Short mmCIF file of N, CA, C and O in Angstrom, two decimals:
data_model
loop_
_atom_site.label_atom_id
_atom_site.label_comp_id
_atom_site.label_asym_id
_atom_site.label_seq_id
_atom_site.Cartn_x
_atom_site.Cartn_y
_atom_site.Cartn_z
N MET A 1 -6.23 18.85 9.08
CA MET A 1 -4.81 19.00 9.30
C MET A 1 -4.06 18.81 7.99
O MET A 1 -4.32 17.88 7.25
N THR A 2 -3.12 19.66 7.75
CA THR A 2 -2.27 19.54 6.59
C THR A 2 -0.96 18.90 7.02
O THR A 2 -0.33 19.34 7.98
N ALA A 3 -0.54 17.87 6.32
CA ALA A 3 0.71 17.21 6.64
C ALA A 3 1.87 18.08 6.23
O ALA A 3 1.80 18.80 5.23
N GLY A 4 2.95 18.06 7.01
CA GLY A 4 4.13 18.82 6.67
C GLY A 4 5.21 18.54 7.68
O GLY A 4 4.99 17.80 8.65
N PHE A 5 6.36 19.13 7.50
CA PHE A 5 7.46 18.91 8.43
C PHE A 5 7.35 19.90 9.59
O PHE A 5 7.03 21.07 9.41
N ALA A 6 7.62 19.41 10.79
CA ALA A 6 7.63 20.28 11.97
C ALA A 6 8.91 21.10 11.97
O ALA A 6 9.92 20.68 11.42
N ALA A 7 8.83 22.27 12.59
CA ALA A 7 10.02 23.11 12.71
C ALA A 7 11.05 22.39 13.57
O ALA A 7 10.70 21.72 14.54
N PRO A 8 12.32 22.51 13.23
CA PRO A 8 13.37 21.81 13.98
C PRO A 8 13.71 22.54 15.30
O PRO A 8 14.75 23.16 15.42
N ASP A 9 12.83 22.46 16.27
CA ASP A 9 13.10 23.07 17.56
C ASP A 9 12.95 22.05 18.67
O ASP A 9 12.69 20.88 18.39
N ALA A 10 13.08 22.48 19.90
CA ALA A 10 13.06 21.53 21.03
C ALA A 10 11.71 20.82 21.18
O ALA A 10 11.65 19.77 21.80
N ALA A 11 10.66 21.36 20.65
CA ALA A 11 9.33 20.76 20.82
C ALA A 11 9.03 19.67 19.79
O ALA A 11 8.02 19.01 19.89
N THR A 12 9.92 19.48 18.82
CA THR A 12 9.67 18.45 17.82
C THR A 12 10.04 17.07 18.38
O THR A 12 10.86 16.95 19.31
N LEU A 13 9.43 16.06 17.84
CA LEU A 13 9.64 14.68 18.28
C LEU A 13 10.33 13.92 17.17
O LEU A 13 9.82 13.82 16.05
N PRO A 14 11.53 13.36 17.43
CA PRO A 14 12.20 12.57 16.40
C PRO A 14 11.34 11.40 15.97
O PRO A 14 10.66 10.77 16.78
N LEU A 15 11.36 11.11 14.69
CA LEU A 15 10.55 10.05 14.11
C LEU A 15 11.45 9.04 13.42
O LEU A 15 12.33 9.40 12.65
N HIS A 16 11.24 7.75 13.77
CA HIS A 16 12.01 6.68 13.13
C HIS A 16 11.05 5.77 12.40
O HIS A 16 10.06 5.28 12.99
N ILE A 17 11.27 5.56 11.11
CA ILE A 17 10.44 4.68 10.29
C ILE A 17 11.21 3.37 10.13
O ILE A 17 12.32 3.37 9.55
N LEU A 18 10.64 2.30 10.67
CA LEU A 18 11.36 1.02 10.71
C LEU A 18 10.52 -0.12 10.15
O LEU A 18 9.34 -0.25 10.51
N GLY A 19 11.13 -0.92 9.30
CA GLY A 19 10.51 -2.14 8.85
C GLY A 19 10.79 -3.25 9.83
O GLY A 19 11.67 -3.11 10.70
N PRO A 20 10.09 -4.36 9.71
CA PRO A 20 10.30 -5.47 10.66
C PRO A 20 11.75 -5.94 10.75
O PRO A 20 12.22 -6.34 11.81
N GLU A 21 12.46 -5.89 9.63
CA GLU A 21 13.84 -6.38 9.61
C GLU A 21 14.82 -5.43 10.32
O GLU A 21 15.93 -5.83 10.64
N ALA A 22 14.41 -4.19 10.59
CA ALA A 22 15.31 -3.19 11.17
C ALA A 22 15.07 -2.94 12.65
O ALA A 22 15.93 -2.32 13.31
N VAL A 23 13.96 -3.40 13.17
CA VAL A 23 13.60 -3.07 14.55
C VAL A 23 14.65 -3.56 15.56
O VAL A 23 15.07 -2.80 16.44
N GLU A 24 15.04 -4.82 15.45
CA GLU A 24 15.96 -5.39 16.45
C GLU A 24 17.29 -4.64 16.47
O GLU A 24 17.82 -4.30 17.54
N ASP A 25 17.85 -4.34 15.31
CA ASP A 25 19.13 -3.62 15.24
C ASP A 25 18.98 -2.21 15.81
O ASP A 25 19.83 -1.75 16.56
N TRP A 26 17.91 -1.53 15.45
CA TRP A 26 17.68 -0.17 15.96
C TRP A 26 17.56 -0.21 17.48
O TRP A 26 18.19 0.57 18.19
N ALA A 27 16.75 -1.13 17.99
CA ALA A 27 16.51 -1.22 19.44
C ALA A 27 17.80 -1.52 20.20
O ALA A 27 18.02 -0.99 21.29
N SER A 28 18.65 -2.36 19.63
CA SER A 28 19.89 -2.74 20.33
C SER A 28 20.84 -1.56 20.50
O SER A 28 21.71 -1.58 21.40
N ASP A 29 20.69 -0.51 19.68
CA ASP A 29 21.55 0.68 19.77
C ASP A 29 20.97 1.74 20.70
O ASP A 29 21.55 2.81 20.84
N GLN A 30 19.81 1.49 21.30
CA GLN A 30 19.14 2.48 22.13
C GLN A 30 19.52 2.30 23.60
O GLN A 30 19.92 1.24 24.04
N PRO A 31 19.36 3.38 24.39
CA PRO A 31 19.65 3.29 25.82
C PRO A 31 18.70 2.31 26.52
O PRO A 31 17.60 2.01 26.02
N ALA A 32 19.13 1.83 27.68
CA ALA A 32 18.38 0.82 28.43
C ALA A 32 16.91 1.22 28.68
O ALA A 32 16.03 0.35 28.52
N PRO A 33 16.58 2.47 29.02
CA PRO A 33 15.15 2.79 29.26
C PRO A 33 14.29 2.59 28.01
O PRO A 33 13.15 2.17 28.11
N VAL A 34 14.85 2.88 26.84
CA VAL A 34 14.11 2.68 25.58
C VAL A 34 13.93 1.19 25.34
O VAL A 34 12.84 0.73 24.98
N GLN A 35 14.97 0.41 25.54
CA GLN A 35 14.87 -1.04 25.37
C GLN A 35 13.83 -1.64 26.30
O GLN A 35 13.07 -2.53 25.90
N THR A 36 13.78 -1.14 27.54
CA THR A 36 12.78 -1.63 28.49
C THR A 36 11.36 -1.33 28.01
O THR A 36 10.47 -2.18 28.08
N GLN A 37 11.15 -0.12 27.48
CA GLN A 37 9.83 0.24 26.97
C GLN A 37 9.43 -0.68 25.81
O GLN A 37 8.28 -1.09 25.70
N LEU A 38 10.41 -1.00 24.95
CA LEU A 38 10.10 -1.85 23.81
C LEU A 38 9.82 -3.29 24.22
O LEU A 38 9.13 -4.02 23.52
N LYS A 39 10.33 -3.70 25.40
CA LYS A 39 9.99 -5.03 25.90
C LYS A 39 8.56 -5.05 26.48
O LYS A 39 7.87 -6.04 26.35
N THR A 40 8.15 -3.93 27.10
CA THR A 40 6.80 -3.88 27.68
C THR A 40 5.74 -3.48 26.67
O THR A 40 4.59 -3.80 26.84
N GLN A 41 6.14 -2.74 25.65
CA GLN A 41 5.24 -2.36 24.53
C GLN A 41 5.92 -2.77 23.25
O GLN A 41 6.47 -1.93 22.56
N PRO A 42 5.89 -4.02 22.90
CA PRO A 42 6.62 -4.49 21.71
C PRO A 42 6.23 -3.72 20.44
O PRO A 42 5.07 -3.36 20.25
N PHE A 43 7.23 -3.45 19.65
CA PHE A 43 7.07 -2.80 18.34
C PHE A 43 7.64 -3.74 17.32
O PHE A 43 8.82 -4.09 17.38
N LYS A 44 6.82 -4.15 16.37
CA LYS A 44 7.26 -5.13 15.36
C LYS A 44 7.59 -4.53 14.00
O LYS A 44 8.05 -5.20 13.12
N GLY A 45 7.28 -3.23 13.80
CA GLY A 45 7.54 -2.60 12.51
C GLY A 45 6.48 -2.90 11.48
O GLY A 45 6.69 -2.71 10.27
N LYS A 46 5.30 -3.35 11.93
CA LYS A 46 4.19 -3.62 10.98
C LYS A 46 3.73 -2.30 10.35
O LYS A 46 3.85 -1.23 10.96
N LEU A 47 3.24 -2.35 9.17
CA LEU A 47 2.82 -1.17 8.42
C LEU A 47 1.87 -0.33 9.26
O LEU A 47 0.87 -0.81 9.77
N ALA A 48 2.20 0.94 9.44
CA ALA A 48 1.42 1.96 10.13
C ALA A 48 1.32 1.72 11.63
O ALA A 48 0.60 2.42 12.33
N GLU A 49 2.08 0.79 12.18
CA GLU A 49 2.15 0.60 13.64
C GLU A 49 2.87 1.81 14.24
O GLU A 49 3.85 2.27 13.67
N VAL A 50 2.42 2.31 15.36
CA VAL A 50 3.04 3.48 15.97
C VAL A 50 3.30 3.23 17.44
O VAL A 50 2.46 2.67 18.15
N ARG A 51 4.46 3.67 17.90
CA ARG A 51 4.82 3.68 19.32
C ARG A 51 5.45 5.04 19.62
O ARG A 51 6.32 5.47 18.88
N VAL A 52 5.00 5.67 20.71
CA VAL A 52 5.68 6.84 21.20
C VAL A 52 6.41 6.45 22.47
O VAL A 52 5.79 5.95 23.42
N LEU A 53 7.70 6.60 22.45
CA LEU A 53 8.53 6.24 23.60
C LEU A 53 8.79 7.50 24.43
O LEU A 53 8.91 8.61 23.87
N VAL A 54 8.86 7.34 25.74
CA VAL A 54 8.96 8.47 26.64
C VAL A 54 10.27 8.47 27.41
O VAL A 54 10.91 7.41 27.57
N ASP A 55 10.65 9.65 27.88
CA ASP A 55 11.86 9.76 28.73
C ASP A 55 11.46 9.41 30.19
O ASP A 55 10.30 9.15 30.47
N PRO A 56 12.42 9.44 31.11
CA PRO A 56 12.10 9.06 32.49
C PRO A 56 11.03 9.92 33.17
O PRO A 56 10.42 9.50 34.14
N THR A 57 10.82 11.13 32.67
CA THR A 57 9.78 12.00 33.26
C THR A 57 8.41 11.76 32.65
O THR A 57 7.43 12.36 33.09
N GLY A 58 8.36 10.92 31.64
CA GLY A 58 7.10 10.65 30.95
C GLY A 58 6.84 11.53 29.74
O GLY A 58 5.81 11.38 29.06
N ALA A 59 7.79 12.43 29.43
CA ALA A 59 7.64 13.27 28.25
C ALA A 59 8.01 12.47 26.99
O ALA A 59 8.91 11.63 27.03
N PRO A 60 7.33 12.72 25.88
CA PRO A 60 7.66 12.02 24.64
C PRO A 60 9.14 12.21 24.26
O PRO A 60 9.65 13.30 24.32
N LEU A 61 9.77 11.10 23.91
CA LEU A 61 11.20 11.13 23.56
C LEU A 61 11.39 10.94 22.08
O LEU A 61 12.16 11.65 21.42
N THR A 62 10.71 9.96 21.50
CA THR A 62 10.82 9.65 20.07
C THR A 62 9.57 8.87 19.65
O THR A 62 8.87 8.31 20.49
N ALA A 63 9.32 8.84 18.38
CA ALA A 63 8.19 8.05 17.85
C ALA A 63 8.70 7.06 16.81
O ALA A 63 9.63 7.36 16.07
N LEU A 64 8.07 5.90 16.80
CA LEU A 64 8.39 4.86 15.83
C LEU A 64 7.16 4.63 14.97
O LEU A 64 6.04 4.57 15.46
N VAL A 65 7.38 4.52 13.67
CA VAL A 65 6.29 4.17 12.73
C VAL A 65 6.77 2.96 11.95
O VAL A 65 7.87 2.95 11.41
N GLY A 66 5.90 1.95 11.86
CA GLY A 66 6.22 0.75 11.13
C GLY A 66 6.12 0.95 9.62
O GLY A 66 5.18 1.53 9.12
N TRP A 67 7.12 0.46 8.90
CA TRP A 67 7.20 0.54 7.45
C TRP A 67 6.62 -0.75 6.81
O TRP A 67 6.35 -0.79 5.62
N GLY A 68 6.46 -1.80 7.61
CA GLY A 68 5.95 -3.06 7.09
C GLY A 68 6.91 -3.72 6.15
O GLY A 68 8.04 -3.29 5.94
N ASP A 69 6.44 -4.83 5.57
CA ASP A 69 7.29 -5.52 4.60
C ASP A 69 6.81 -5.15 3.19
O ASP A 69 5.82 -4.46 3.02
N ALA A 70 7.50 -5.63 2.18
CA ALA A 70 7.19 -5.28 0.81
C ALA A 70 5.76 -5.66 0.42
O ALA A 70 5.08 -4.92 -0.29
N ALA A 71 5.31 -6.80 0.88
CA ALA A 71 3.96 -7.24 0.56
C ALA A 71 2.90 -6.33 1.16
O ALA A 71 1.91 -5.98 0.50
N GLN A 72 3.11 -5.88 2.39
CA GLN A 72 2.17 -4.98 3.03
C GLN A 72 2.16 -3.63 2.29
O GLN A 72 1.09 -3.07 2.04
N ARG A 73 3.33 -3.11 1.94
CA ARG A 73 3.38 -1.82 1.25
C ARG A 73 2.75 -1.90 -0.13
O ARG A 73 2.17 -0.95 -0.59
N ALA A 74 2.90 -3.03 -0.80
CA ALA A 74 2.35 -3.17 -2.16
C ALA A 74 0.83 -3.06 -2.19
O ALA A 74 0.26 -2.69 -3.20
N ARG A 75 0.19 -3.36 -1.07
CA ARG A 75 -1.26 -3.31 -1.00
C ARG A 75 -1.80 -1.93 -0.66
O ARG A 75 -2.98 -1.70 -0.58
N GLN A 76 -0.90 -0.96 -0.45
CA GLN A 76 -1.27 0.37 -0.02
C GLN A 76 -0.79 1.43 -1.01
O GLN A 76 0.34 1.36 -1.46
N GLN A 77 -1.62 2.40 -1.29
CA GLN A 77 -1.21 3.49 -2.18
C GLN A 77 -0.28 4.47 -1.42
O GLN A 77 0.69 4.96 -1.97
N PHE A 78 -0.62 4.75 -0.16
CA PHE A 78 0.17 5.66 0.65
C PHE A 78 0.48 4.94 1.96
O PHE A 78 -0.21 5.13 2.97
N PRO A 79 1.51 4.08 1.97
CA PRO A 79 1.73 3.20 3.11
C PRO A 79 1.96 3.88 4.46
O PRO A 79 1.67 3.31 5.47
N LEU A 80 2.49 5.08 4.49
CA LEU A 80 2.72 5.73 5.78
C LEU A 80 1.55 6.59 6.23
O LEU A 80 1.53 7.09 7.35
N GLY A 81 0.55 6.74 5.40
CA GLY A 81 -0.60 7.58 5.74
C GLY A 81 -1.29 7.16 7.03
O GLY A 81 -1.65 8.00 7.84
N GLY A 82 -1.50 5.87 7.20
CA GLY A 82 -2.17 5.40 8.42
C GLY A 82 -1.37 5.68 9.66
O GLY A 82 -1.91 5.99 10.71
N GLY A 83 -0.04 5.58 9.56
CA GLY A 83 0.80 5.84 10.71
C GLY A 83 0.84 7.31 11.07
O GLY A 83 0.81 7.66 12.24
N SER A 84 0.90 8.18 10.07
CA SER A 84 1.03 9.60 10.37
C SER A 84 -0.20 10.13 11.11
O SER A 84 -0.09 11.02 11.94
N ALA A 85 -1.35 9.56 10.85
CA ALA A 85 -2.57 9.99 11.52
C ALA A 85 -2.56 9.64 13.00
O ALA A 85 -3.30 10.24 13.80
N LYS A 86 -1.72 8.69 13.43
CA LYS A 86 -1.67 8.24 14.81
C LYS A 86 -0.62 8.97 15.64
O LYS A 86 -0.52 8.76 16.84
N LEU A 87 0.19 9.81 14.98
CA LEU A 87 1.30 10.48 15.70
C LEU A 87 0.80 11.72 16.45
O LEU A 87 -0.11 12.39 16.02
N PRO A 88 1.46 12.01 17.57
CA PRO A 88 1.13 13.21 18.32
C PRO A 88 1.63 14.46 17.58
O PRO A 88 2.50 14.37 16.72
N GLU A 89 1.09 15.59 17.95
CA GLU A 89 1.51 16.85 17.34
C GLU A 89 2.99 17.05 17.59
O GLU A 89 3.51 16.77 18.69
N GLY A 90 3.71 17.53 16.60
CA GLY A 90 5.14 17.79 16.75
C GLY A 90 6.02 16.65 16.24
O GLY A 90 7.23 16.79 16.18
N ALA A 91 5.41 15.53 15.87
CA ALA A 91 6.20 14.39 15.40
C ALA A 91 6.47 14.54 13.93
O ALA A 91 5.73 15.15 13.21
#
């Protein structure tokens, strides 16, 4: 698979890259169903951590990838590489 940007159409999945310090603020701005999913499937923003959140029908709504903290990123040459491999097609 070659990494690249997905075409901006209805089948693409929005991607949010969040570090541990940004997760709580981001989550507080989301609708109640997303907040509920994050309570049942906690997302901490750890490096390469991935969560795919779904809409009420179970279809993928958005994806989150953890950016980690500065110390975690310093130990990696390509810090998002591990997360991108875990994403579904279209993200």
